Amino acid sequence: MNNPIGIFDSGVGGTSIWKEIYTLLPHENTIYLADSKHAPYGDKPQDEIIALSRKNTEYLLNKNCKLIVVACNTATTNAIKTLREDYDVPFIGIEPAIKPAALKTKTKAIGILATKGTLSSELFHHTTNLFANDITVIEQVGEGIVPLIENGQLNSLEMKSFLDVYMEPMLNANIDYLVLGCTHYPYLIPQLLKILPKHVKIIDSGEAVARQTKFILTKNGLLNSSEKESENVFYSNQNQEVLANLLGGNFKAKFLDF
Ligand code: DGL
Protein backbone atom coordinates (compact mmCIF):
# COMPACT_ATOMS: atom_id res chain seq x y z
CA MET A 1 0.00 0.00 0.00
CA ASN A 2 1.40 3.35 -1.05
CA ASN A 3 0.21 5.52 1.85
CA PRO A 4 3.16 7.30 3.44
CA ILE A 5 5.08 6.48 6.61
CA GLY A 6 4.78 9.43 9.00
CA ILE A 7 7.87 10.44 10.94
CA PHE A 8 8.13 13.15 13.59
CA ASP A 9 10.70 14.64 15.91
CA SER A 10 10.96 17.74 18.08
CA GLY A 11 13.07 19.13 15.25
CA VAL A 12 15.67 18.24 12.66
CA GLY A 13 17.34 15.35 14.53
CA GLY A 14 14.89 12.68 13.40
CA THR A 15 16.27 13.06 9.87
CA SER A 16 19.07 10.76 11.11
CA ILE A 17 16.34 8.11 11.45
CA TRP A 18 14.62 9.07 8.21
CA LYS A 19 17.95 8.42 6.40
CA GLU A 20 18.12 4.88 7.80
CA ILE A 21 14.51 4.22 6.75
CA TYR A 22 15.08 5.66 3.29
CA THR A 23 18.17 3.46 2.86
CA LEU A 24 16.39 0.28 3.91
CA LEU A 25 12.99 1.02 2.38
CA PRO A 26 13.67 3.20 -0.68
CA HIS A 27 10.20 2.65 -2.20
CA GLU A 28 8.25 3.83 0.83
CA ASN A 29 6.73 7.30 0.65
CA THR A 30 7.40 9.40 3.75
CA ILE A 31 6.22 12.59 5.43
CA TYR A 32 8.60 14.10 7.98
CA LEU A 33 7.50 16.66 10.58
CA ALA A 34 10.11 18.76 12.37
CA ASP A 35 8.44 20.49 15.30
CA SER A 36 11.41 22.84 15.64
CA LYS A 37 9.21 25.66 16.96
CA HIS A 38 8.73 23.63 20.15
CA ALA A 39 12.25 22.18 20.44
CA PRO A 40 13.77 21.12 22.69
CA TYR A 41 11.24 18.63 24.03
CA GLY A 42 13.87 17.32 26.42
CA ASP A 43 13.37 20.04 29.03
CA LYS A 44 9.56 19.90 28.99
CA PRO A 45 7.27 18.15 31.49
CA GLN A 46 5.80 14.82 30.38
CA ASP A 47 2.25 16.10 29.86
CA GLU A 48 3.54 18.72 27.43
CA ILE A 49 5.60 16.14 25.53
CA ILE A 50 2.47 13.98 25.26
CA ALA A 51 0.36 16.91 24.00
CA LEU A 52 2.95 17.82 21.34
CA SER A 53 3.31 14.18 20.29
CA ARG A 54 -0.47 13.91 19.88
CA LYS A 55 -0.58 17.06 17.75
CA ASN A 56 2.18 15.68 15.47
CA THR A 57 0.49 12.28 15.26
CA GLU A 58 -2.88 13.77 14.37
CA TYR A 59 -1.33 15.88 11.63
CA LEU A 60 0.30 12.79 10.12
CA LEU A 61 -2.86 10.70 10.43
CA ASN A 62 -4.79 13.43 8.60
CA LYS A 63 -2.28 12.92 5.79
CA ASN A 64 -3.26 9.22 5.76
CA CYS A 65 -0.01 7.85 7.17
CA LYS A 66 -0.14 4.07 7.57
CA LEU A 67 2.45 3.90 10.35
CA ILE A 68 4.09 6.50 12.57
CA VAL A 69 7.76 6.55 13.50
CA VAL A 70 8.39 8.57 16.65
CA ALA A 71 11.92 9.59 15.65
CA CYS A 72 12.64 11.12 19.03
CA ASN A 73 13.88 9.33 22.15
CA THR A 74 12.28 11.95 24.40
CA ALA A 75 8.83 11.58 22.80
CA THR A 76 9.13 7.78 22.70
CA THR A 77 10.14 7.36 26.33
CA ASN A 78 7.48 9.82 27.53
CA ALA A 79 4.57 9.48 25.14
CA ILE A 80 4.53 6.34 22.99
CA LYS A 81 2.49 4.34 25.50
CA THR A 82 -0.30 6.95 25.37
CA LEU A 83 -0.09 7.24 21.59
CA ARG A 84 -0.44 3.47 21.20
CA GLU A 85 -3.49 3.48 23.48
CA ASP A 86 -5.15 6.39 21.71
CA TYR A 87 -4.55 5.83 18.00
CA ASP A 88 -5.26 2.82 15.89
CA VAL A 89 -2.09 2.72 13.78
CA PRO A 90 1.27 0.98 14.37
CA PHE A 91 3.89 3.13 16.13
CA ILE A 92 7.63 2.56 16.00
CA GLY A 93 9.67 4.30 18.69
CA ILE A 94 13.32 4.85 19.45
CA GLU A 95 15.05 4.24 22.75
CA PRO A 96 18.71 4.56 23.73
CA ALA A 97 20.71 1.43 22.78
CA ILE A 98 21.55 0.53 26.38
CA LYS A 99 21.06 -3.21 25.86
CA PRO A 100 23.67 -3.78 23.10
CA ALA A 101 26.16 -1.50 24.85
CA ALA A 102 25.69 -3.31 28.17
CA LEU A 103 26.11 -6.70 26.49
CA LYS A 104 29.27 -5.71 24.60
CA THR A 105 31.20 -3.60 27.12
CA LYS A 106 34.52 -5.06 28.28
CA THR A 107 35.40 -2.27 30.70
CA LYS A 108 32.00 -2.70 32.37
CA ALA A 109 31.35 1.02 31.97
CA ILE A 110 29.22 2.74 29.35
CA GLY A 111 28.20 6.33 28.78
CA ILE A 112 24.83 7.63 27.72
CA LEU A 113 24.24 11.09 26.33
CA ALA A 114 20.54 11.96 26.13
CA THR A 115 18.00 14.63 27.06
CA LYS A 116 16.75 15.22 30.59
CA GLY A 117 13.31 13.98 29.49
CA THR A 118 14.72 10.66 28.30
CA LEU A 119 17.05 10.07 31.24
CA SER A 120 14.30 10.78 33.77
CA SER A 121 11.67 8.63 32.04
CA GLU A 122 10.26 5.43 33.53
CA LEU A 123 10.98 3.53 30.33
CA PHE A 124 14.67 4.46 30.44
CA HIS A 125 14.98 3.40 34.09
CA HIS A 126 13.24 0.15 33.33
CA THR A 127 15.59 -0.69 30.43
CA THR A 128 18.69 0.31 32.41
CA ASN A 129 17.68 -1.79 35.42
CA LEU A 130 16.91 -4.73 33.18
CA PHE A 131 20.08 -4.79 31.08
CA ALA A 132 22.73 -2.71 32.80
CA ASN A 133 22.33 -3.59 36.43
CA ASP A 134 25.84 -4.96 36.86
CA ILE A 135 27.78 -2.28 35.01
CA THR A 136 28.55 1.39 35.53
CA VAL A 137 26.32 3.68 33.48
CA ILE A 138 27.46 7.28 33.27
CA GLU A 139 24.38 9.34 32.41
CA GLN A 140 24.86 12.78 30.92
CA VAL A 141 22.19 15.29 29.94
CA GLY A 142 23.17 16.94 26.66
CA GLU A 143 22.05 20.36 27.91
CA GLY A 144 22.31 23.02 25.19
CA ILE A 145 23.19 20.66 22.32
CA VAL A 146 19.79 20.44 20.60
CA PRO A 147 19.24 24.24 20.40
CA LEU A 148 22.67 24.60 18.75
CA ILE A 149 21.85 21.92 16.16
CA GLU A 150 18.46 23.52 15.55
CA ASN A 151 20.28 26.79 14.84
CA GLY A 152 22.64 25.14 12.41
CA GLN A 153 25.65 25.48 14.75
CA LEU A 154 26.81 21.91 14.52
CA ASN A 155 30.48 22.76 14.26
CA SER A 156 30.61 25.78 16.55
CA LEU A 157 33.19 26.29 19.30
CA GLU A 158 30.33 26.31 21.79
CA MET A 159 29.38 22.81 20.65
CA LYS A 160 32.95 21.63 21.07
CA SER A 161 33.08 23.01 24.63
CA PHE A 162 29.82 21.24 25.52
CA LEU A 163 31.10 17.94 24.18
CA ASP A 164 34.49 18.28 25.90
CA VAL A 165 32.75 18.84 29.24
CA TYR A 166 30.17 16.07 28.74
CA MET A 167 32.71 13.44 27.69
CA GLU A 168 35.11 14.05 30.57
CA PRO A 169 33.32 12.08 33.33
CA MET A 170 32.74 9.24 30.88
CA LEU A 171 36.40 9.05 29.96
CA ASN A 172 37.36 9.22 33.64
CA ALA A 173 35.10 6.20 34.22
CA ASN A 174 36.87 4.33 31.38
CA ILE A 175 33.80 3.74 29.22
CA ASP A 176 34.24 1.70 26.03
CA TYR A 177 30.76 2.40 24.61
CA LEU A 178 29.01 5.74 24.18
CA VAL A 179 25.27 5.47 23.58
CA LEU A 180 23.73 8.37 21.67
CA GLY A 181 20.25 8.61 23.17
CA CYS A 182 18.88 11.48 21.10
CA THR A 183 18.23 11.47 17.37
CA HIS A 184 19.98 14.83 16.96
CA TYR A 185 23.28 13.42 18.22
CA PRO A 186 24.40 11.19 15.30
CA TYR A 187 25.21 14.47 13.54
CA LEU A 188 27.88 15.01 16.23
CA ILE A 189 29.78 11.81 15.49
CA PRO A 190 32.61 13.56 13.57
CA GLN A 191 33.20 15.92 16.51
CA LEU A 192 32.94 13.12 19.08
CA LEU A 193 35.47 11.00 17.20
CA LYS A 194 37.99 13.81 17.65
CA ILE A 195 37.46 13.82 21.42
CA LEU A 196 37.12 10.12 22.19
CA PRO A 197 40.02 7.66 22.23
CA LYS A 198 39.93 5.00 19.49
CA HIS A 199 38.74 2.16 21.69
CA VAL A 200 35.48 3.93 22.58
CA LYS A 201 32.69 2.90 20.23
CA ILE A 202 29.68 5.07 19.52
CA ILE A 203 26.30 3.45 19.06
CA ASP A 204 22.81 4.65 18.32
CA SER A 205 19.51 2.99 17.48
CA GLY A 206 18.83 4.36 13.99
CA GLU A 207 19.43 1.19 12.01
CA ALA A 208 17.42 -0.90 14.46
CA VAL A 209 14.46 1.48 14.05
CA ALA A 210 14.57 1.08 10.27
CA ARG A 211 14.69 -2.73 10.60
CA GLN A 212 11.77 -2.69 13.02
CA THR A 213 9.79 -0.41 10.66
CA LYS A 214 10.31 -2.91 7.84
CA PHE A 215 9.36 -5.82 10.09
CA ILE A 216 6.11 -4.21 11.27
CA LEU A 217 5.12 -3.08 7.75
CA THR A 218 5.71 -6.60 6.47
CA LYS A 219 3.85 -8.22 9.35
CA ASN A 220 0.81 -5.98 8.79
CA GLY A 221 0.82 -6.31 5.01
CA LEU A 222 1.57 -2.58 4.68
CA LEU A 223 4.73 -2.62 2.55
CA ASN A 224 4.60 -0.56 -0.63
CA SER A 225 4.98 -3.01 -3.50
CA SER A 226 5.59 -0.21 -6.03
CA GLU A 227 9.04 -0.06 -7.64
CA LYS A 228 8.59 3.66 -8.34
CA GLU A 229 10.85 6.26 -6.81
CA SER A 230 9.39 7.27 -3.47
CA GLU A 231 7.95 10.66 -2.60
CA ASN A 232 9.51 12.20 0.50
CA VAL A 233 8.05 15.38 1.95
CA PHE A 234 9.67 17.37 4.77
CA TYR A 235 7.87 19.99 6.84
CA SER A 236 9.29 22.28 9.49
CA ASN A 237 7.54 24.97 11.50
CA GLN A 238 10.81 26.93 11.85
CA ASN A 239 14.25 27.12 10.17
CA GLN A 240 13.50 24.90 7.20
CA GLU A 241 16.98 25.72 5.79
CA VAL A 242 18.61 23.86 8.68
CA LEU A 243 16.42 20.85 7.95
CA ALA A 244 17.23 20.97 4.24
CA ASN A 245 20.98 21.25 4.97
CA LEU A 246 20.94 18.10 7.06
CA LEU A 247 19.21 16.30 4.21
CA GLY A 248 22.27 17.00 2.12
CA GLY A 249 20.80 19.16 -0.62
CA ASN A 250 18.87 16.40 -2.42
CA PHE A 251 15.58 17.16 -0.71
CA LYS A 252 13.67 20.35 -0.03
CA ALA A 253 11.99 21.30 3.23
CA LYS A 254 8.71 23.22 3.27
CA PHE A 255 7.47 25.62 5.90
CA LEU A 256 4.30 24.56 7.65
CA ASP A 257 2.78 26.22 10.70
CA PHE A 258 1.65 23.36 12.89
N1 DGL B 1 15.61 14.43 19.03
C1 DGL B 1 15.13 14.29 20.31
C2 DGL B 1 15.44 12.99 21.00
O1 DGL B 1 15.71 12.01 20.33
C3 DGL B 1 14.84 15.35 21.26
C4 DGL B 1 15.61 16.53 21.41
C5 DGL B 1 14.83 17.54 22.21
O2 DGL B 1 13.90 18.07 21.64
O3 DGL B 1 15.15 17.77 23.37
O4 DGL B 1 15.38 12.91 22.19
Coordinates of N, CA and C and ligand atoms in Angstrom, one line a residue, residues 9-14 38-44 71-77 94 114-118 146-147 150 181-185, ligand 1:
D9 N 9.7 14.4 14.8 CA 10.7 14.6 15.9 C 10.4 16.0 16.4
S10 N 11.1 16.4 17.6 CA 11.0 17.7 18.1 C 11.6 18.7 17.1
G11 N 12.4 18.2 16.2 CA 13.1 19.1 15.3 C 13.7 18.4 14.1
V12 N 15.0 18.8 13.8 CA 15.7 18.2 12.7 C 16.4 16.9 12.9
G13 N 16.5 16.5 14.2 CA 17.3 15.3 14.5 C 16.8 14.0 14.0
G14 N 15.5 13.9 13.9 CA 14.9 12.7 13.4 C 15.2 12.4 11.9
H38 N 8.9 24.0 18.7 CA 8.7 23.6 20.1 C 9.9 22.9 20.7
A39 N 11.0 22.8 19.9 CA 12.2 22.2 20.4 C 12.9 23.1 21.5
P40 N 13.6 22.5 22.4 CA 13.8 21.1 22.7 C 12.6 20.6 23.5
Y41 N 12.2 19.3 23.2 CA 11.2 18.6 24.0 C 11.9 18.2 25.4
G42 N 13.2 18.0 25.3 CA 13.9 17.3 26.4 C 13.8 18.0 27.8
D43 N 13.5 19.3 27.8 CA 13.4 20.0 29.0 C 11.9 20.2 29.5
K44 N 11.0 19.7 28.7 CA 9.6 19.9 29.0 C 9.0 18.8 29.9
A71 N 10.5 9.6 15.8 CA 11.9 9.6 15.6 C 12.6 10.5 16.7
C72 N 12.2 10.3 17.9 CA 12.6 11.1 19.0 C 12.6 10.3 20.3
N73 N 13.8 10.1 20.9 CA 13.9 9.3 22.1 C 13.0 9.9 23.3
T74 N 13.0 11.3 23.3 CA 12.3 12.0 24.4 C 10.8 11.7 24.3
A75 N 10.3 11.8 23.0 CA 8.8 11.6 22.8 C 8.5 10.1 23.0
T76 N 9.4 9.2 22.5 CA 9.1 7.8 22.7 C 9.1 7.4 24.2
T77 N 10.1 7.8 24.9 CA 10.1 7.4 26.3 C 9.0 8.0 27.2
I94 N 11.9 5.0 19.3 CA 13.3 4.9 19.5 C 13.7 5.1 20.9
A114 N 21.9 11.9 26.5 CA 20.5 12.0 26.1 C 19.9 13.2 26.7
T115 N 18.7 13.4 26.5 CA 18.0 14.6 27.1 C 17.5 14.3 28.5
K116 N 17.2 15.4 29.2 CA 16.7 15.2 30.6 C 15.5 14.4 30.6
G117 N 14.6 14.7 29.6 CA 13.3 14.0 29.5 C 13.5 12.5 29.3
T118 N 14.5 12.1 28.5 CA 14.7 10.7 28.3 C 15.3 10.0 29.5
V146 N 20.9 20.4 21.6 CA 19.8 20.4 20.6 C 19.5 21.9 20.1
P147 N 19.4 22.9 20.9 CA 19.2 24.2 20.4 C 20.3 24.6 19.4
E150 N 19.6 22.9 16.2 CA 18.5 23.5 15.6 C 18.8 24.9 14.9
G181 N 21.7 8.8 22.8 CA 20.2 8.6 23.2 C 19.4 9.7 22.7
C182 N 19.7 10.4 21.6 CA 18.9 11.5 21.1 C 19.1 11.5 19.6
T183 N 18.1 11.6 18.8 CA 18.2 11.5 17.4 C 19.0 12.7 16.7
H184 N 19.2 13.7 17.5 CA 20.0 14.8 17.0 C 21.5 14.5 17.0
Y185 N 21.9 13.6 17.9 CA 23.3 13.4 18.2 C 24.1 12.7 17.2
Ligands
DGL1 N1 15.6 14.4 19.0 C1 15.1 14.3 20.3 C2 15.4 13.0 21.0 O1 15.7 12.0 20.3 C3 14.8 15.3 21.3 C4 15.6 16.5 21.4 C5 14.8 17.5 22.2 O2 13.9 18.1 21.6 O3 15.1 17.8 23.4 O4 15.4 12.9 22.2

